[in-house]
Coordinates of C-alpha atoms in Angstrom, one line a residue:
Chain V
X1 CA -34.8 7.2 0.8
X2 CA -32.0 4.6 0.9
X3 CA -31.1 3.3 4.3
X4 CA -27.8 1.7 3.1
X5 CA -25.0 2.2 5.6
X6 CA -27.2 2.1 8.7
X7 CA -26.5 -1.4 9.7
X8 CA -29.8 -3.3 10.0
X9 CA -29.5 -6.2 12.4
X10 CA -33.1 -7.3 11.8
X11 CA -32.2 -7.8 8.1
X12 CA -28.9 -9.5 8.9
X13 CA -30.6 -12.1 11.2
X14 CA -33.6 -12.3 8.9
X15 CA -36.2 -11.7 11.6
X16 CA -39.1 -9.3 11.9
X17 CA -39.0 -6.2 14.2
X18 CA -41.5 -8.0 16.5
X19 CA -39.5 -11.2 16.8
X20 CA -39.3 -12.6 20.4
X21 CA -36.0 -13.5 22.1
X22 CA -36.6 -17.2 21.6
X23 CA -37.1 -16.7 17.9
X24 CA -33.9 -14.6 17.7
X25 CA -31.9 -17.3 19.5
X26 CA -33.2 -20.1 17.3
X27 CA -32.6 -18.1 14.1
X28 CA -29.1 -17.2 15.2
X29 CA -28.1 -20.8 15.9
X30 CA -29.5 -22.0 12.5
X31 CA -27.8 -19.2 10.6
X32 CA -24.5 -19.6 12.5
X33 CA -24.5 -23.4 11.8
X34 CA -25.1 -22.8 8.1
X35 CA -22.3 -20.2 8.1
X36 CA -19.8 -22.6 9.8
X37 CA -20.9 -25.5 7.5
X38 CA -20.2 -23.3 4.5
X39 CA -16.4 -23.1 5.1
X40 CA -13.8 -25.8 4.6
X41 CA -10.3 -26.1 6.1
X42 CA -8.6 -24.7 3.0
X43 CA -10.1 -21.2 3.0
X44 CA -8.7 -18.3 1.0
X45 CA -7.7 -15.0 2.7
X46 CA -10.6 -13.1 1.2
X47 CA -13.1 -15.8 2.2
X48 CA -11.7 -16.0 5.7
X49 CA -12.2 -12.2 6.1
X50 CA -15.7 -12.4 4.8
X51 CA -16.5 -15.4 7.1
X52 CA -15.2 -13.6 10.2
X53 CA -17.2 -10.5 9.2
X54 CA -20.4 -12.5 8.7
X55 CA -19.8 -14.2 12.0
X56 CA -19.3 -10.9 13.8
X57 CA -22.5 -9.5 12.2
X58 CA -24.6 -12.5 13.3
X59 CA -23.1 -12.3 16.8
X60 CA -24.0 -8.7 17.1
X61 CA -27.5 -9.2 15.7
X62 CA -28.2 -11.9 18.3
X63 CA -26.6 -9.9 21.1
X64 CA -28.7 -6.8 20.5
X65 CA -32.0 -8.3 19.3
X66 CA -32.5 -10.9 22.1
X67 CA -32.4 -8.1 24.7
X68 CA -35.4 -5.8 24.7
X69 CA -33.7 -2.8 26.1
X70 CA -30.7 -3.0 23.7
X71 CA -33.0 -3.7 20.8
X72 CA -35.2 -0.7 21.6
X73 CA -32.2 1.7 22.0
X74 CA -30.6 0.5 18.8
X75 CA -33.8 0.8 16.8
X76 CA -34.5 4.2 18.2
X77 CA -31.0 5.5 17.4
X78 CA -31.1 4.2 13.9
X79 CA -34.5 5.7 13.2
X80 CA -33.4 9.1 14.6
X81 CA -30.3 9.1 12.5
X82 CA -32.2 8.3 9.3
X83 CA -34.6 11.1 10.1
X84 CA -31.7 13.5 10.8
X85 CA -30.2 12.6 7.4
X86 CA -33.5 13.4 5.7
X87 CA -33.8 16.7 7.5
X88 CA -30.3 17.7 6.5
X89 CA -30.9 16.7 2.8
X90 CA -34.2 18.6 2.8
X91 CA -32.6 21.7 4.3
X92 CA -29.6 21.6 2.0
X93 CA -31.9 21.4 -1.0
X94 CA -33.7 24.6 0.2
X95 CA -30.3 26.2 1.1
X96 CA -32.0 29.2 2.7
X97 CA -29.6 29.3 5.6
X98 CA -26.1 27.9 4.9
X99 CA -25.0 28.2 8.5
X100 CA -27.8 26.2 10.1
X101 CA -27.5 23.7 7.2
X102 CA -23.8 23.3 8.0
X103 CA -24.6 22.9 11.7
X104 CA -27.1 20.2 10.8
X105 CA -24.5 18.5 8.7
X106 CA -22.0 18.6 11.5
X107 CA -24.5 17.1 13.9
X108 CA -25.4 14.4 11.5
X109 CA -21.8 13.6 10.7
X110 CA -20.9 13.2 14.4
X111 CA -24.0 11.1 15.2
X112 CA -23.5 8.9 12.1
X113 CA -19.8 8.2 13.1
X114 CA -20.9 7.6 16.7
X115 CA -23.6 5.2 15.6
X116 CA -21.3 3.2 13.3
X117 CA -18.6 3.0 15.9
X118 CA -21.0 1.8 18.5
X119 CA -23.0 -0.7 16.5
X120 CA -20.3 -1.9 14.1
X121 CA -17.0 -2.1 16.0
X122 CA -17.9 -1.9 19.7
X123 CA -21.1 -4.1 19.6
X124 CA -19.6 -6.7 17.4
X125 CA -16.5 -7.1 19.6
X126 CA -18.7 -7.0 22.8
X127 CA -21.0 -9.6 21.4
X128 CA -18.1 -12.0 20.9
X129 CA -17.4 -11.8 24.7
X130 CA -20.9 -12.8 25.6
X131 CA -20.9 -16.4 26.8
X132 CA -24.1 -17.6 25.0
X133 CA -23.1 -15.9 21.7
X134 CA -19.5 -17.2 21.8
X135 CA -20.7 -20.8 22.6
X136 CA -23.0 -20.8 19.6
X137 CA -20.6 -19.2 17.2
X138 CA -17.2 -20.5 18.4
X139 CA -15.9 -16.9 18.5
X140 CA -12.7 -16.6 20.4
X141 CA -9.8 -14.2 21.1
X142 CA -8.1 -15.1 17.8
X143 CA -11.1 -14.1 15.8
X144 CA -11.4 -10.9 17.8
X145 CA -7.8 -10.0 17.1
X146 CA -8.3 -10.7 13.4
X147 CA -11.5 -8.8 13.3
X148 CA -10.1 -5.5 14.7
X149 CA -8.9 -4.1 11.4
X150 CA -11.7 -5.9 9.5
X151 CA -14.4 -4.1 11.5
X152 CA -12.8 -0.7 11.1
X153 CA -12.6 -1.3 7.4
X154 CA -16.3 -2.4 7.3
X155 CA -17.3 0.7 9.4
X156 CA -15.6 3.0 6.9
X157 CA -17.3 1.3 4.0
X158 CA -20.7 1.8 5.6
X159 CA -19.9 5.4 6.3
X160 CA -18.8 5.8 2.7
X161 CA -22.1 4.3 1.5
X162 CA -23.9 7.0 3.5
X163 CA -21.6 9.8 2.4
X164 CA -22.1 8.9 -1.3
X165 CA -25.8 10.0 -1.3
X166 CA -25.4 13.1 0.8
X167 CA -25.3 16.6 -0.6
X168 CA -21.8 17.8 -1.6
X169 CA -20.3 20.3 0.9
X170 CA -16.5 20.0 0.6
X171 CA -16.7 20.6 -3.1
X172 CA -19.5 22.0 -5.3
X173 CA -21.7 19.4 -6.9
X174 CA -19.8 18.1 -9.9
X175 CA -21.4 17.5 -13.3
X176 CA -19.8 14.3 -14.5
X177 CA -20.2 13.2 -18.1
X178 CA -18.9 9.6 -18.3
X179 CA -18.3 9.7 -22.0
X180 CA -16.0 12.7 -21.4
X181 CA -14.4 10.8 -18.5
X182 CA -13.6 7.8 -20.7
X183 CA -12.0 10.2 -23.2
X184 CA -10.0 11.8 -20.3
X185 CA -8.7 8.5 -19.1
X186 CA -7.7 7.6 -22.6
X187 CA -5.9 11.0 -22.9
X188 CA -4.2 10.5 -19.6
X189 CA -2.9 7.1 -20.7
X190 CA -1.8 8.6 -24.0
X191 CA 0.3 11.5 -22.5
X192 CA 1.3 10.2 -19.0
X193 CA 5.0 9.9 -18.5
X194 CA 5.8 11.0 -22.1
Chain W
X1 CA 5.0 51.2 15.7
X2 CA 5.6 49.0 12.7
X3 CA 3.2 46.5 14.2
X4 CA 0.5 49.2 14.6
X5 CA 1.1 50.2 11.0
X6 CA 0.7 46.7 9.8
X7 CA -2.5 46.2 11.7
X8 CA -3.9 49.5 10.4
X9 CA -3.1 48.9 6.7
X10 CA -5.8 46.9 5.0
X11 CA -4.4 43.8 3.2
X12 CA -4.8 43.9 -0.5
X13 CA -4.6 40.6 -2.3
X14 CA -3.6 40.7 -6.0
X15 CA -6.3 38.7 -7.8
X16 CA -3.7 37.8 -10.4
X17 CA -1.6 36.0 -7.7
X18 CA -4.7 34.1 -6.6
X19 CA -5.6 33.0 -10.1
X20 CA -2.0 32.0 -10.9
X21 CA -1.4 30.2 -7.7
X22 CA -4.7 28.3 -8.1
X23 CA -3.8 27.4 -11.7
X24 CA -0.4 26.2 -10.5
X25 CA -2.0 23.8 -8.0
X26 CA -4.4 22.5 -10.6
X27 CA -1.7 22.1 -13.3
X28 CA 0.6 20.4 -10.9
X29 CA -2.1 18.1 -9.5
X30 CA -1.4 19.3 -6.0
X31 CA -4.5 18.8 -3.8
X32 CA -2.7 19.8 -0.6
X33 CA -1.8 23.3 -1.9
X34 CA -5.3 23.7 -3.4
X35 CA -6.8 23.1 0.0
X36 CA -4.2 25.4 1.6
X37 CA -5.2 28.2 -0.7
X38 CA -8.7 28.0 0.7
X39 CA -7.7 27.5 4.4
X40 CA -8.3 30.3 7.0
X41 CA -4.5 31.2 7.0
X42 CA -4.2 31.3 3.2
X43 CA -2.3 34.2 1.7
X44 CA -5.2 34.3 -0.9
X45 CA -7.6 35.5 1.8
X46 CA -7.9 39.2 2.6
X47 CA -8.7 38.4 6.2
X48 CA -5.5 36.4 6.8
X49 CA -2.2 37.9 8.0
X50 CA -0.3 35.8 5.5
X51 CA 0.9 37.4 2.2
X52 CA 2.1 36.1 -1.1
X53 CA 5.2 38.2 -1.0
X54 CA 6.5 36.3 2.0
X55 CA 9.4 34.1 1.0
X56 CA 7.8 31.0 2.5
X57 CA 4.9 31.2 0.0
X58 CA 7.1 31.7 -3.0
X59 CA 6.5 28.1 -4.0
X60 CA 2.8 28.7 -4.4
X61 CA 3.3 31.1 -7.4
X62 CA 4.4 29.9 -10.8
X63 CA 7.4 31.3 -12.5
X64 CA 6.6 34.5 -14.4
X65 CA 7.4 32.7 -17.6
X66 CA 5.2 29.7 -16.8
X67 CA 3.4 28.8 -20.0
X68 CA 3.0 25.1 -20.2
X69 CA -0.2 23.7 -21.8
X70 CA -1.5 22.3 -18.5
X71 CA -0.9 25.6 -16.7
X72 CA -2.6 27.6 -19.5
X73 CA -5.6 25.2 -19.4
X74 CA -5.8 25.5 -15.6
X75 CA -5.6 29.3 -15.8
X76 CA -8.5 29.3 -18.3
X77 CA -10.5 27.1 -15.9
X78 CA -9.8 29.3 -12.9
X79 CA -10.7 32.5 -14.9
X80 CA -14.0 31.0 -16.2
X81 CA -16.6 33.4 -14.9
X82 CA -18.7 31.1 -12.7
X83 CA -15.6 29.4 -11.2
X84 CA -13.8 32.7 -10.5
X85 CA -17.0 34.2 -8.9
X86 CA -17.2 31.0 -6.7
X87 CA -13.5 31.3 -5.7
X88 CA -13.9 34.9 -4.7
X89 CA -17.0 34.2 -2.7
X90 CA -15.4 31.3 -0.8
X91 CA -12.3 33.2 -0.1
X92 CA -14.3 36.0 1.4
X93 CA -16.6 33.8 3.5
X94 CA -15.7 33.1 7.2
X95 CA -16.4 29.4 7.1
X96 CA -14.8 26.2 5.7
X97 CA -14.6 26.8 1.9
X98 CA -16.3 24.7 -0.7
X99 CA -13.9 23.9 -3.4
X100 CA -14.9 24.4 -7.0
X101 CA -15.6 20.9 -8.5
X102 CA -14.4 21.9 -12.0
X103 CA -10.9 22.7 -10.6
X104 CA -10.8 19.6 -8.5
X105 CA -11.7 17.4 -11.5
X106 CA -9.0 19.0 -13.7
X107 CA -6.5 18.7 -10.8
X108 CA -7.3 15.0 -10.4
X109 CA -6.7 14.4 -14.1
X110 CA -3.4 16.3 -14.0
X111 CA -2.3 14.4 -10.9
X112 CA -3.2 11.0 -12.5
X113 CA -1.2 12.1 -15.6
X114 CA 1.8 13.1 -13.5
X115 CA 1.7 9.8 -11.5
X116 CA 0.7 11.7 -8.3
X117 CA -1.9 9.0 -7.6
X118 CA -2.5 9.8 -3.9
X119 CA -3.4 13.3 -4.9
X120 CA -5.6 12.1 -7.8
X121 CA -7.3 9.6 -5.5
X122 CA -8.1 12.4 -3.0
X123 CA -9.5 14.7 -5.7
X124 CA -11.6 11.9 -7.2
X125 CA -12.8 10.8 -3.8
X126 CA -14.0 14.4 -3.0
X127 CA -15.9 14.2 -6.3
X128 CA -17.2 10.7 -5.4
X129 CA -16.0 9.3 -8.7
X130 CA -12.9 7.5 -7.4
X131 CA -14.2 3.9 -7.7
X132 CA -15.7 4.5 -11.1
X133 CA -12.4 6.1 -12.3
X134 CA -10.5 3.0 -11.1
X135 CA -12.9 0.8 -13.0
X136 CA -12.4 2.9 -16.1
X137 CA -8.6 2.7 -15.8
X138 CA -8.8 -1.1 -15.4
X139 CA -11.2 -1.5 -18.3
X140 CA -8.9 0.5 -20.6
X141 CA -5.9 -1.4 -19.3
X142 CA -7.5 -4.7 -20.2
X143 CA -8.5 -3.3 -23.6
X144 CA -4.9 -2.2 -24.2
X145 CA -3.7 -5.7 -23.1
X146 CA -6.0 -7.2 -25.7
X147 CA -4.4 -4.9 -28.3
X148 CA -0.9 -6.0 -27.0
X149 CA -0.1 -2.4 -26.0
X150 CA 1.8 -3.4 -22.9
X151 CA 3.1 0.0 -21.8
X152 CA -0.4 1.4 -21.9
X153 CA -1.9 -1.6 -20.2
X154 CA 0.6 -1.5 -17.3
X155 CA 0.2 2.3 -16.9
X156 CA -3.6 1.9 -16.8
X157 CA -3.3 -0.8 -14.1
X158 CA -0.7 1.1 -12.1
X159 CA -2.9 4.2 -12.2
X160 CA -6.1 2.2 -11.3
X161 CA -4.3 0.6 -8.3
X162 CA -2.8 4.0 -7.4
X163 CA -6.3 5.4 -7.0
X164 CA -7.0 2.9 -4.3
X165 CA -8.2 4.0 -0.9
X166 CA -7.4 2.3 2.4
X167 CA -10.6 2.4 4.3
X168 CA -9.1 0.9 7.4
X169 CA -6.4 3.5 7.7
X170 CA -6.4 5.2 11.1
X171 CA -8.0 7.6 12.0
X172 CA -9.5 8.4 8.6
X173 CA -9.2 6.6 5.2
X174 CA -6.1 7.5 3.2
X175 CA -4.9 6.8 -0.3
X176 CA -3.3 3.4 -0.6
X177 CA 0.5 3.2 -1.0
X178 CA 2.5 0.2 -2.1
X179 CA 4.8 -0.2 1.1
X180 CA 7.0 -2.7 -0.6
X181 CA 9.4 -2.6 2.4
X182 CA 6.7 -3.8 4.7
X183 CA 5.1 -6.3 2.3
X184 CA 8.4 -7.8 1.3
X185 CA 9.1 -8.5 5.0
X186 CA 5.6 -10.1 5.3
X187 CA 6.4 -12.3 2.3
X188 CA 9.6 -13.5 3.9
X189 CA 8.3 -13.5 7.5
X190 CA 8.5 -17.2 8.0
X191 CA 11.8 -19.1 7.5
X192 CA 11.4 -21.4 4.5
X193 CA 11.5 -25.0 5.8
X194 CA 10.8 -26.6 2.4
X195 CA 11.6 -25.6 -1.2
X196 CA 7.9 -24.8 -1.8
X197 CA 8.0 -22.3 1.0
X198 CA 10.4 -20.2 -1.2
X199 CA 8.4 -17.8 -3.3
X200 CA 11.1 -18.0 -6.1
X201 CA 10.7 -21.8 -6.3
X202 CA 6.9 -21.8 -6.8
X203 CA 5.4 -23.3 -9.9
X204 CA 5.7 -20.6 -12.6
X205 CA 2.0 -19.8 -13.0
X206 CA 1.6 -19.4 -9.3
X207 CA 4.9 -17.4 -9.0
X208 CA 3.7 -15.0 -11.7
X209 CA 0.4 -14.5 -9.9
X210 CA 2.1 -13.9 -6.6
X211 CA 4.4 -11.4 -8.3
X212 CA 1.5 -9.5 -9.8
X213 CA -0.4 -9.5 -6.5
X214 CA 2.7 -8.2 -4.7
X215 CA 3.8 -5.6 -7.3
X216 CA 0.3 -4.2 -7.9
X217 CA -0.5 -4.4 -4.2
X218 CA -4.2 -5.1 -5.0
X219 CA -5.2 -8.7 -5.3
X220 CA -8.5 -7.7 -6.9
X221 CA -6.8 -5.8 -9.7
X222 CA -4.3 -8.6 -10.1
X223 CA -7.2 -11.1 -10.2
X224 CA -8.5 -9.3 -13.3
X225 CA -5.4 -10.4 -15.2
X226 CA -6.1 -14.1 -14.6
X227 CA -8.4 -14.0 -17.6
X228 CA -5.5 -13.4 -20.0
X229 CA -3.2 -16.1 -21.1
X230 CA 0.1 -16.9 -19.3
X231 CA 2.4 -15.5 -22.0
X232 CA 0.6 -12.2 -22.0
X233 CA 0.6 -12.1 -18.2
X234 CA 4.4 -12.7 -18.2
X235 CA 4.9 -9.9 -20.8
X236 CA 2.7 -7.7 -18.6
X237 CA 4.8 -8.6 -15.5
X238 CA 8.0 -7.7 -17.3
X239 CA 6.6 -4.3 -18.4
X240 CA 5.3 -3.7 -14.9
X241 CA 8.7 -4.4 -13.3
X242 CA 10.5 -2.2 -15.9
X243 CA 8.0 0.7 -15.5
X244 CA 8.0 0.6 -11.7
X245 CA 11.8 0.1 -11.4
X246 CA 13.9 1.8 -14.1
X247 CA 17.0 0.4 -12.4
X248 CA 16.0 -3.2 -12.8
X249 CA 18.9 -4.0 -15.0
X250 CA 21.3 -2.9 -12.3
X251 CA 19.6 -5.3 -10.0
X252 CA 19.8 -8.1 -12.6
X253 CA 23.6 -7.6 -12.7
X254 CA 23.8 -7.6 -8.9
X255 CA 21.7 -10.7 -8.8
X256 CA 24.1 -12.5 -11.3
X257 CA 27.0 -11.5 -9.1
X258 CA 25.2 -12.8 -6.0
X259 CA 24.6 -16.1 -7.8
X260 CA 28.3 -16.4 -8.7
X261 CA 29.3 -15.8 -5.0
X262 CA 26.7 -18.3 -3.8
X263 CA 28.2 -21.0 -6.0
X264 CA 31.7 -20.0 -4.9
X265 CA 30.5 -20.2 -1.3
X266 CA 29.0 -23.6 -1.9
X267 CA 32.2 -24.9 -3.5
X268 CA 34.3 -23.4 -0.8
X269 CA 32.3 -25.0 1.9
X270 CA 32.7 -28.4 0.2
X271 CA 36.4 -27.9 0.0
X272 CA 36.6 -26.8 3.6
X273 CA 34.8 -30.0 4.6
X274 CA 37.2 -32.1 2.6
X275 CA 40.5 -30.3 3.2
X276 CA 42.3 -29.4 6.4
X277 CA 44.3 -26.0 6.1
X278 CA 48.0 -26.5 6.7
X279 CA 49.0 -22.9 7.4
X280 CA 47.4 -20.0 9.3
X281 CA 47.4 -18.0 6.0
X282 CA 45.4 -20.8 4.3
X283 CA 42.9 -20.9 7.2
X284 CA 42.4 -17.1 7.1
X285 CA 42.0 -17.1 3.3
X286 CA 39.4 -19.9 3.6
X287 CA 37.4 -18.1 6.2
X288 CA 37.5 -14.8 4.3
X289 CA 36.5 -16.4 1.1
X290 CA 33.6 -18.1 2.8
X291 CA 32.0 -14.9 4.1
X292 CA 28.3 -15.4 3.3
X293 CA 27.4 -11.8 3.8
X294 CA 29.2 -11.0 0.6
X295 CA 26.2 -12.6 -1.2
X296 CA 23.6 -10.4 0.5
X297 CA 25.8 -7.3 0.0
X298 CA 26.1 -8.2 -3.7
X299 CA 22.3 -8.4 -4.0
X300 CA 21.9 -5.0 -2.5
X301 CA 24.9 -3.6 -4.2
X302 CA 26.4 -2.2 -1.0
X303 CA 26.8 -3.2 2.7
X304 CA 24.8 -2.0 5.7
X305 CA 27.0 -1.7 8.8
X306 CA 25.8 -4.4 11.3
X307 CA 22.7 -5.0 9.1
X308 CA 20.6 -8.0 9.6
X309 CA 18.9 -9.9 6.7
X310 CA 15.6 -8.0 7.2
X311 CA 17.4 -4.6 7.0
X312 CA 18.9 -5.7 3.7
X313 CA 15.5 -6.9 2.5
X314 CA 13.7 -3.6 3.4
X315 CA 16.3 -1.6 1.4
X316 CA 16.3 -4.1 -1.4
X317 CA 12.5 -4.0 -1.7
X318 CA 12.5 -0.2 -1.6
X319 CA 15.0 0.1 -4.4
X320 CA 13.9 -2.9 -6.5
X321 CA 10.5 -4.1 -5.4
X322 CA 10.5 -7.2 -7.6
X323 CA 13.8 -8.4 -6.1
X324 CA 11.9 -9.8 -3.1
X325 CA 10.4 -12.4 -5.5
X326 CA 13.8 -14.0 -6.3
X327 CA 15.5 -14.3 -2.9
X328 CA 15.0 -16.3 0.3
X329 CA 16.3 -16.3 3.8
X330 CA 19.1 -18.8 4.4
X331 CA 20.9 -20.0 7.6
X332 CA 24.6 -20.3 7.0
X333 CA 26.2 -21.5 10.3
X334 CA 24.7 -19.2 12.9
X335 CA 24.1 -16.4 10.5
X336 CA 20.9 -15.7 8.5
X337 CA 21.4 -14.1 5.2
X338 CA 19.5 -13.3 2.0
X339 CA 20.3 -15.4 -1.0
X340 CA 19.3 -15.3 -4.6
X341 CA 16.9 -18.1 -5.7
X342 CA 15.7 -19.3 -9.1
X343 CA 13.6 -22.2 -10.1
X344 CA 15.5 -24.1 -12.9
X345 CA 14.1 -23.0 -16.3
X346 CA 11.7 -20.6 -14.7
X347 CA 9.9 -18.6 -17.5
X348 CA 9.2 -15.8 -14.9
X349 CA 12.9 -15.3 -14.2
X350 CA 13.7 -15.5 -17.9
X351 CA 11.1 -12.9 -18.7
X352 CA 12.8 -10.6 -16.2
X353 CA 16.3 -11.2 -17.5
X354 CA 17.5 -13.1 -14.4
X355 CA 18.8 -16.2 -16.2
X356 CA 22.3 -14.7 -16.5
X357 CA 23.6 -16.2 -13.3
X358 CA 23.3 -19.8 -12.0
X359 CA 21.3 -19.1 -8.9
X360 CA 20.9 -22.1 -6.6
X361 CA 17.5 -23.8 -6.4
X362 CA 18.6 -25.6 -3.3
X363 CA 20.4 -24.2 -0.3
X364 CA 24.1 -24.9 0.3
X365 CA 24.9 -27.0 3.3
X366 CA 25.7 -24.9 6.4
X367 CA 29.3 -25.2 7.6

């Protein structure tokens, strides 16, 4: 099953799940230096946004993974959410009890939103306020202001990635024929506004 | 008593009303009303107290004589056995309804055809095909551009961009809207200190790209046009301006008039500097003739009582989005106004028919 959408800080930092705090710090510093070296003064708007997002992700990864308690809580929540998604998908496939399936969907939806709010927006902003993290990354109040909208956007994109693979519930499962879609687009362009 | 009667009488929903109102939503590309028809308070539900005969729901039903091709196609889709059975099941269930995908897809296509892009975007998003549909519109737009079918290419790009979704909208993602009034203000947010700060005075290739970015409202979509040659891009830009602003020629005339007034103001200020009025009448005449606001008012085609430059800009950008690309802020004395601006010999302005007047490429000296 795909785990896309459930932000993986081990993968972002490139360390194993058993990495010790020292290893996390060293990797964080190396990665942050490489990231900062990759940008020049004349940076485009798109590149700047990506740079700040990458910086925020590395900050949060170091902030969570260097602390055993935070790391354990994060890993546990993530694992539980992935399992809940699997349970819901399995139950929806059986569709024996629509009401309990819908209750499971609601529970999953609430927890997925909560997880992304906590580990994308809140943690990334909180990490920037940590003295050690901020010293290594150079994160400051201006980055934080800029990142507010950026992180919300990123959170929605992750949520969207999760949503895309879930069973349909607001509409019935569509059957899409892309050859027919191409013809429809062509017909729309032919007749629109005429 | 009447109340008791009303409660006792079971509500009967005419299935024909349900089918025709659903078909109307689908044919009109109206996602809001389609969702309303499945909502708990819908007149289409037997367990709701709302009824089709109520005047406030008259708009949900098509005219008795309704017989357009889109409506007939939608009605056939609604009456298709499996879809109709699903509709009835969902209207009877005491839970959030699951919309029939066949109707949502047809609704999305009709909305895209009608230019109701926010509705189409929502329908395609529900079906999880919005991004792919955008790609398809862009691909067919580029193909049309290759075949020099400019109206089709521009329509494809406008539709593709119109299907955009703003993932950072609060509290939930929403369809993207152009918001020229806001984006024009951002474009002119800083006072231009040097000629190159004026968008209208940019080097033509860059000016055209800025124009496409601003008018399409999607830099990624505008970026796809970089692969075509400059002449084709200019032709695309002209078609884009004309399609999105049918009154562009009106603005072109207003722009020419604003240019004429700008030159008159420049000349007047030079004369004032060189000549001392001898009579009160002369002095008044000079002051009136030198009213810089006449230029901004000419650009907009009317005056705004007590309006500042940014109020004029917002209205101008709303009425003629591309106008923001050929103006700049200008301090005249203690007042800040909007002025027409053209780069001499600019192919961008020429393509948009703005060569008629002699707009200044440098600001007149403040009195």
